[in-house]
PDB file of C-alpha atoms in Angstrom:
ATOM      1  CA  UNK A   1     163.629 100.338 -45.428  1.00 45.00           C
ATOM      2  CA  UNK A   2     166.043  97.602 -44.354  1.00 49.00           C
ATOM      3  CA  UNK A   3     169.714  98.428 -43.996  1.00 48.00           C
ATOM      4  CA  UNK A   4     172.440  96.692 -45.986  1.00 46.00           C
ATOM      5  CA  UNK A   5     173.537  94.951 -42.787  1.00 50.00           C
ATOM      6  CA  UNK A   6     170.028  93.620 -42.133  1.00 52.00           C
ATOM      7  CA  UNK A   7     169.836  92.293 -45.720  1.00 57.00           C
ATOM      8  CA  UNK A   8     173.125  90.419 -45.373  1.00 57.00           C
ATOM      9  CA  UNK A   9     172.749  86.709 -44.544  1.00 71.00           C
ATOM     10  CA  UNK A  10     173.693  85.728 -41.003  1.00 90.00           C
ATOM     11  CA  UNK A  11     177.222  84.460 -40.399  1.00 89.00           C
ATOM     12  CA  UNK A  12     176.056  80.845 -40.003  1.00 91.00           C
ATOM     13  CA  UNK A  13     174.346  80.942 -43.410  1.00 93.00           C
ATOM     14  CA  UNK A  14     177.370  82.538 -45.061  1.00 95.00           C
ATOM     15  CA  UNK A  15     179.668  79.973 -43.463  1.00 96.00           C
ATOM     16  CA  UNK A  16     177.562  77.019 -44.577  1.00 95.00           C
ATOM     17  CA  UNK A  17     177.184  78.393 -48.118  1.00 96.00           C
ATOM     18  CA  UNK A  18     180.910  79.091 -48.448  1.00 97.00           C
ATOM     19  CA  UNK A  19     181.877  75.729 -46.950  1.00 97.00           C
ATOM     20  CA  UNK A  20     179.504  73.823 -49.212  1.00 95.00           C
ATOM     21  CA  UNK A  21     180.986  75.452 -52.300  1.00 94.00           C
ATOM     22  CA  UNK A  22     184.605  75.056 -51.168  1.00 96.00           C
ATOM     23  CA  UNK A  23     184.149  71.455 -50.013  1.00 95.00           C
ATOM     24  CA  UNK A  24     182.533  70.512 -53.317  1.00 91.00           C
ATOM     25  CA  UNK A  25     185.176  72.233 -55.465  1.00 90.00           C
ATOM     26  CA  UNK A  26     188.322  71.507 -53.426  1.00 94.00           C
ATOM     27  CA  UNK A  27     187.420  68.658 -51.121  1.00 94.00           C
ATOM     28  CA  UNK A  28     186.645  68.632 -47.416  1.00 96.00           C
ATOM     29  CA  UNK A  29     190.095  67.736 -46.141  1.00 95.00           C
ATOM     30  CA  UNK A  30     191.792  70.194 -48.490  1.00 96.00           C
ATOM     31  CA  UNK A  31     189.699  73.097 -47.167  1.00 97.00           C
ATOM     32  CA  UNK A  32     190.545  74.600 -43.794  1.00 96.00           C
ATOM     33  CA  UNK A  33     188.179  76.469 -41.514  1.00 96.00           C
ATOM     34  CA  UNK A  34     190.291  79.607 -41.957  1.00 96.00           C
ATOM     35  CA  UNK A  35     189.561  79.590 -45.695  1.00 97.00           C
ATOM     36  CA  UNK A  36     185.865  78.955 -45.076  1.00 97.00           C
ATOM     37  CA  UNK A  37     185.735  81.929 -42.695  1.00 96.00           C
ATOM     38  CA  UNK A  38     187.665  84.169 -45.094  1.00 97.00           C
ATOM     39  CA  UNK A  39     185.333  83.357 -48.024  1.00 97.00           C
ATOM     40  CA  UNK A  40     182.250  83.699 -45.794  1.00 96.00           C
ATOM     41  CA  UNK A  41     183.405  86.988 -44.337  1.00 95.00           C
ATOM     42  CA  UNK A  42     183.047  85.541 -40.844  1.00 95.00           C
ATOM     43  CA  UNK A  43     185.235  84.840 -37.842  1.00 93.00           C
ATOM     44  CA  UNK A  44     186.292  81.448 -36.512  1.00 93.00           C
ATOM     45  CA  UNK A  45     184.359  82.339 -33.364  1.00 93.00           C
ATOM     46  CA  UNK A  46     181.188  82.674 -35.478  1.00 91.00           C
ATOM     47  CA  UNK A  47     181.871  79.312 -37.103  1.00 93.00           C
ATOM     48  CA  UNK A  48     182.468  77.502 -33.815  1.00 93.00           C
ATOM     49  CA  UNK A  49     179.482  79.192 -32.166  1.00 92.00           C
ATOM     50  CA  UNK A  50     177.178  77.464 -34.679  1.00 90.00           C
ATOM     51  CA  UNK A  51     179.222  74.379 -35.552  1.00 93.00           C
ATOM     52  CA  UNK A  52     181.249  72.932 -32.660  1.00 93.00           C
ATOM     53  CA  UNK A  53     183.674  71.299 -35.114  1.00 94.00           C
ATOM     54  CA  UNK A  54     184.486  71.030 -38.795  1.00 95.00           C
ATOM     55  CA  UNK A  55     182.835  67.585 -38.716  1.00 93.00           C
ATOM     56  CA  UNK A  56     179.623  69.222 -37.442  1.00 94.00           C
ATOM     57  CA  UNK A  57     179.763  71.713 -40.321  1.00 96.00           C
ATOM     58  CA  UNK A  58     180.293  68.859 -42.798  1.00 96.00           C
ATOM     59  CA  UNK A  59     177.375  66.935 -41.267  1.00 94.00           C
ATOM     60  CA  UNK A  60     175.072  69.972 -41.524  1.00 95.00           C
ATOM     61  CA  UNK A  61     175.946  70.403 -45.194  1.00 96.00           C
ATOM     62  CA  UNK A  62     175.524  66.718 -46.006  1.00 95.00           C
ATOM     63  CA  UNK A  63     172.184  66.554 -44.167  1.00 94.00           C
ATOM     64  CA  UNK A  64     171.033  69.541 -46.214  1.00 94.00           C
ATOM     65  CA  UNK A  65     172.269  67.825 -49.404  1.00 93.00           C
ATOM     66  CA  UNK A  66     170.409  64.621 -48.487  1.00 92.00           C
ATOM     67  CA  UNK A  67     167.164  66.524 -47.825  1.00 93.00           C
ATOM     68  CA  UNK A  68     167.640  68.376 -51.094  1.00 93.00           C
ATOM     69  CA  UNK A  69     168.120  65.076 -52.898  1.00 92.00           C
ATOM     70  CA  UNK A  70     164.912  63.663 -51.398  1.00 91.00           C
ATOM     71  CA  UNK A  71     162.953  66.721 -52.564  1.00 94.00           C
ATOM     72  CA  UNK A  72     164.635  66.479 -55.973  1.00 94.00           C
ATOM     73  CA  UNK A  73     163.686  62.775 -56.232  1.00 94.00           C
ATOM     74  CA  UNK A  74     160.037  63.626 -55.482  1.00 94.00           C
ATOM     75  CA  UNK A  75     160.085  66.411 -58.060  1.00 96.00           C
ATOM     76  CA  UNK A  76     161.787  64.238 -60.697  1.00 96.00           C
ATOM     77  CA  UNK A  77     159.141  61.531 -60.376  1.00 96.00           C
ATOM     78  CA  UNK A  78     156.062  63.667 -59.631  1.00 96.00           C
ATOM     79  CA  UNK A  79     154.660  63.914 -63.152  1.00 96.00           C
ATOM     80  CA  UNK A  80     155.375  60.365 -64.297  1.00 97.00           C
ATOM     81  CA  UNK A  81     152.080  58.462 -64.563  1.00 97.00           C
ATOM     82  CA  UNK A  82     153.263  54.969 -63.535  1.00 97.00           C
ATOM     83  CA  UNK A  83     155.929  53.489 -61.252  1.00 97.00           C
ATOM     84  CA  UNK A  84     157.887  52.276 -64.307  1.00 97.00           C
ATOM     85  CA  UNK A  85     157.708  55.780 -65.767  1.00 97.00           C
ATOM     86  CA  UNK A  86     158.890  57.174 -62.413  1.00 97.00           C
ATOM     87  CA  UNK A  87     161.951  54.906 -62.555  1.00 97.00           C
ATOM     88  CA  UNK A  88     162.721  56.108 -66.069  1.00 97.00           C
ATOM     89  CA  UNK A  89     162.126  59.725 -65.041  1.00 97.00           C
ATOM     90  CA  UNK A  90     164.521  59.554 -62.122  1.00 96.00           C
ATOM     91  CA  UNK A  91     167.262  58.018 -64.301  1.00 96.00           C
ATOM     92  CA  UNK A  92     166.708  60.726 -66.919  1.00 96.00           C
ATOM     93  CA  UNK A  93     166.922  63.359 -64.172  1.00 96.00           C
ATOM     94  CA  UNK A  94     170.209  61.866 -62.926  1.00 94.00           C
ATOM     95  CA  UNK A  95     171.533  61.905 -66.498  1.00 95.00           C
ATOM     96  CA  UNK A  96     170.573  65.571 -66.660  1.00 94.00           C
ATOM     97  CA  UNK A  97     172.386  66.329 -63.382  1.00 91.00           C
ATOM     98  CA  UNK A  98     175.552  64.803 -64.821  1.00 90.00           C
ATOM     99  CA  UNK A  99     175.598  67.472 -67.486  1.00 88.00           C
ATOM    100  CA  UNK A 100     175.259  70.529 -65.253  1.00 86.00           C
ATOM    101  CA  UNK A 101     178.342  72.706 -65.916  1.00 82.00           C
ATOM    102  CA  UNK A 102     180.971  72.693 -63.168  1.00 77.00           C
ATOM    103  CA  UNK A 103     179.285  69.719 -61.481  1.00 78.00           C
ATOM    104  CA  UNK A 104     181.881  67.367 -60.004  1.00 80.00           C
ATOM    105  CA  UNK A 105     179.486  64.585 -59.061  1.00 82.00           C
ATOM    106  CA  UNK A 106     177.387  63.536 -56.128  1.00 87.00           C
ATOM    107  CA  UNK A 107     178.538  65.659 -53.174  1.00 89.00           C
ATOM    108  CA  UNK A 108     177.660  62.871 -50.757  1.00 91.00           C
ATOM    109  CA  UNK A 109     179.798  60.311 -52.601  1.00 91.00           C
ATOM    110  CA  UNK A 110     182.643  62.808 -52.867  1.00 90.00           C
ATOM    111  CA  UNK A 111     182.475  63.333 -49.096  1.00 93.00           C
ATOM    112  CA  UNK A 112     182.330  59.606 -48.382  1.00 92.00           C
ATOM    113  CA  UNK A 113     185.408  59.020 -50.542  1.00 92.00           C
ATOM    114  CA  UNK A 114     187.353  61.356 -48.254  1.00 94.00           C
ATOM    115  CA  UNK A 115     186.297  59.394 -45.164  1.00 94.00           C
ATOM    116  CA  UNK A 116     186.678  55.685 -45.994  1.00 93.00           C
ATOM    117  CA  UNK A 117     186.472  54.516 -42.367  1.00 95.00           C
ATOM    118  CA  UNK A 118     182.967  52.979 -42.015  1.00 95.00           C
ATOM    119  CA  UNK A 119     182.876  54.179 -38.394  1.00 95.00           C
ATOM    120  CA  UNK A 120     183.433  57.844 -39.306  1.00 93.00           C
ATOM    121  CA  UNK A 121     180.240  59.944 -38.908  1.00 92.00           C
ATOM    122  CA  UNK A 122     180.519  61.335 -42.455  1.00 93.00           C
ATOM    123  CA  UNK A 123     180.839  57.860 -43.935  1.00 94.00           C
ATOM    124  CA  UNK A 124     177.854  56.623 -41.907  1.00 94.00           C
ATOM    125  CA  UNK A 125     175.711  59.625 -42.829  1.00 94.00           C
ATOM    126  CA  UNK A 126     176.320  59.088 -46.549  1.00 94.00           C
ATOM    127  CA  UNK A 127     175.770  55.324 -46.287  1.00 95.00           C
ATOM    128  CA  UNK A 128     172.415  55.924 -44.585  1.00 95.00           C
ATOM    129  CA  UNK A 129     171.382  58.383 -47.302  1.00 94.00           C
ATOM    130  CA  UNK A 130     172.422  55.999 -50.085  1.00 94.00           C
ATOM    131  CA  UNK A 131     170.488  53.188 -48.374  1.00 96.00           C
ATOM    132  CA  UNK A 132     167.370  55.410 -48.387  1.00 95.00           C
ATOM    133  CA  UNK A 133     167.940  56.186 -52.070  1.00 94.00           C
ATOM    134  CA  UNK A 134     168.242  52.500 -52.860  1.00 96.00           C
ATOM    135  CA  UNK A 135     165.083  51.752 -50.866  1.00 97.00           C
ATOM    136  CA  UNK A 136     163.150  54.424 -52.785  1.00 96.00           C
ATOM    137  CA  UNK A 137     164.272  52.791 -56.037  1.00 97.00           C
ATOM    138  CA  UNK A 138     163.294  49.344 -54.705  1.00 98.00           C
ATOM    139  CA  UNK A 139     159.842  50.664 -53.712  1.00 97.00           C
ATOM    140  CA  UNK A 140     159.283  51.991 -57.231  1.00 97.00           C
ATOM    141  CA  UNK A 141     160.578  48.751 -58.746  1.00 98.00           C
ATOM    142  CA  UNK A 142     158.190  46.771 -56.538  1.00 98.00           C
ATOM    143  CA  UNK A 143     155.265  49.003 -57.546  1.00 97.00           C
ATOM    144  CA  UNK A 144     156.289  48.635 -61.208  1.00 97.00           C
ATOM    145  CA  UNK A 145     156.001  44.856 -60.922  1.00 97.00           C
ATOM    146  CA  UNK A 146     159.695  43.958 -61.151  1.00 98.00           C
ATOM    147  CA  UNK A 147     160.260  40.266 -60.416  1.00 96.00           C
ATOM    148  CA  UNK A 148     163.352  41.162 -58.373  1.00 98.00           C
ATOM    149  CA  UNK A 149     162.854  44.720 -57.103  1.00 98.00           C
ATOM    150  CA  UNK A 150     165.845  44.649 -54.740  1.00 98.00           C
ATOM    151  CA  UNK A 151     168.167  43.487 -57.511  1.00 98.00           C
ATOM    152  CA  UNK A 152     166.797  46.167 -59.844  1.00 98.00           C
ATOM    153  CA  UNK A 153     167.346  48.843 -57.185  1.00 98.00           C
ATOM    154  CA  UNK A 154     170.905  47.631 -56.580  1.00 98.00           C
ATOM    155  CA  UNK A 155     171.626  47.650 -60.309  1.00 98.00           C
ATOM    156  CA  UNK A 156     170.240  51.160 -60.725  1.00 97.00           C
ATOM    157  CA  UNK A 157     172.234  52.405 -57.729  1.00 96.00           C
ATOM    158  CA  UNK A 158     175.424  50.943 -59.206  1.00 97.00           C
ATOM    159  CA  UNK A 159     174.716  52.454 -62.623  1.00 97.00           C
ATOM    160  CA  UNK A 160     173.839  55.888 -61.214  1.00 96.00           C
ATOM    161  CA  UNK A 161     176.808  56.050 -58.847  1.00 94.00           C
ATOM    162  CA  UNK A 162     179.022  54.565 -61.557  1.00 95.00           C
ATOM    163  CA  UNK A 163     177.990  57.372 -63.886  1.00 95.00           C
ATOM    164  CA  UNK A 164     179.175  59.915 -61.282  1.00 91.00           C
ATOM    165  CA  UNK A 165     182.469  58.057 -60.957  1.00 91.00           C
ATOM    166  CA  UNK A 166     183.137  57.860 -64.711  1.00 93.00           C
ATOM    167  CA  UNK A 167     182.205  61.463 -65.437  1.00 91.00           C
ATOM    168  CA  UNK A 168     185.798  62.810 -65.002  1.00 89.00           C
ATOM    169  CA  UNK A 169     187.253  60.571 -67.710  1.00 93.00           C
ATOM    170  CA  UNK A 170     184.275  59.822 -69.982  1.00 94.00           C
ATOM    171  CA  UNK A 171     182.936  63.341 -69.853  1.00 92.00           C
ATOM    172  CA  UNK A 172     179.508  64.343 -68.629  1.00 92.00           C
ATOM    173  CA  UNK A 173     177.650  63.840 -71.909  1.00 94.00           C
ATOM    174  CA  UNK A 174     179.085  60.356 -72.492  1.00 96.00           C
ATOM    175  CA  UNK A 175     178.466  59.267 -68.867  1.00 95.00           C
ATOM    176  CA  UNK A 176     174.844  60.460 -69.174  1.00 95.00           C
ATOM    177  CA  UNK A 177     174.412  58.678 -72.510  1.00 96.00           C
ATOM    178  CA  UNK A 178     175.784  55.395 -71.130  1.00 97.00           C
ATOM    179  CA  UNK A 179     173.586  55.711 -68.036  1.00 97.00           C
ATOM    180  CA  UNK A 180     170.501  56.150 -70.225  1.00 96.00           C
ATOM    181  CA  UNK A 181     171.375  53.244 -72.525  1.00 97.00           C
ATOM    182  CA  UNK A 182     172.416  50.851 -69.773  1.00 97.00           C
ATOM    183  CA  UNK A 183     169.348  51.484 -67.639  1.00 97.00           C
ATOM    184  CA  UNK A 184     167.047  51.024 -70.636  1.00 96.00           C
ATOM    185  CA  UNK A 185     168.592  47.573 -71.198  1.00 97.00           C
ATOM    186  CA  UNK A 186     168.126  46.783 -67.516  1.00 98.00           C
ATOM    187  CA  UNK A 187     164.502  47.973 -67.584  1.00 97.00           C
ATOM    188  CA  UNK A 188     163.808  45.858 -70.654  1.00 96.00           C
ATOM    189  CA  UNK A 189     164.842  42.723 -68.740  1.00 96.00           C
ATOM    190  CA  UNK A 190     163.609  43.651 -65.252  1.00 97.00           C
ATOM    191  CA  UNK A 191     160.192  45.225 -65.800  1.00 96.00           C
ATOM    192  CA  UNK A 192     157.054  43.521 -67.132  1.00 93.00           C
TER     193      UNK A 192
END
């Protein structure tokens, strides 16, 4: 039988889990490594043994978020029978994410907002992820026969990210509703 200590997640896992939650709720810059360590039940030495800097910890979390998004995108579109249906399915899935309780928005966009310098590693990491997201939308638009697949992908990216941005003042349900309605109008014009 395993001991309670053996069942406890390793310090690096606890640190990353605690940091991810704190960064998402409070912001990256507003959260110090001392607080992360306290919540994780770990020492600063444990943190710096795995992550040489706070930026490295942030990068690890954002890379995990990006991989999670890519798996989520695949799952959201997996059962749709056509590329056009896949586009609709992914928008519906985004609208659903908007309404998850306690959800503050896209963690990658929230991180990028804290690091506006385009040369900062966090900013670049998020920009690269968002470019991949846009390309996945453009690929589906192309497969769906859109006359202007790049323009459709750009429009969808703006609507999806705009829904995250308006969630605090429109409310999650209204932002999701507007996202659904606006994208349906766009699809009506952009898809055959």
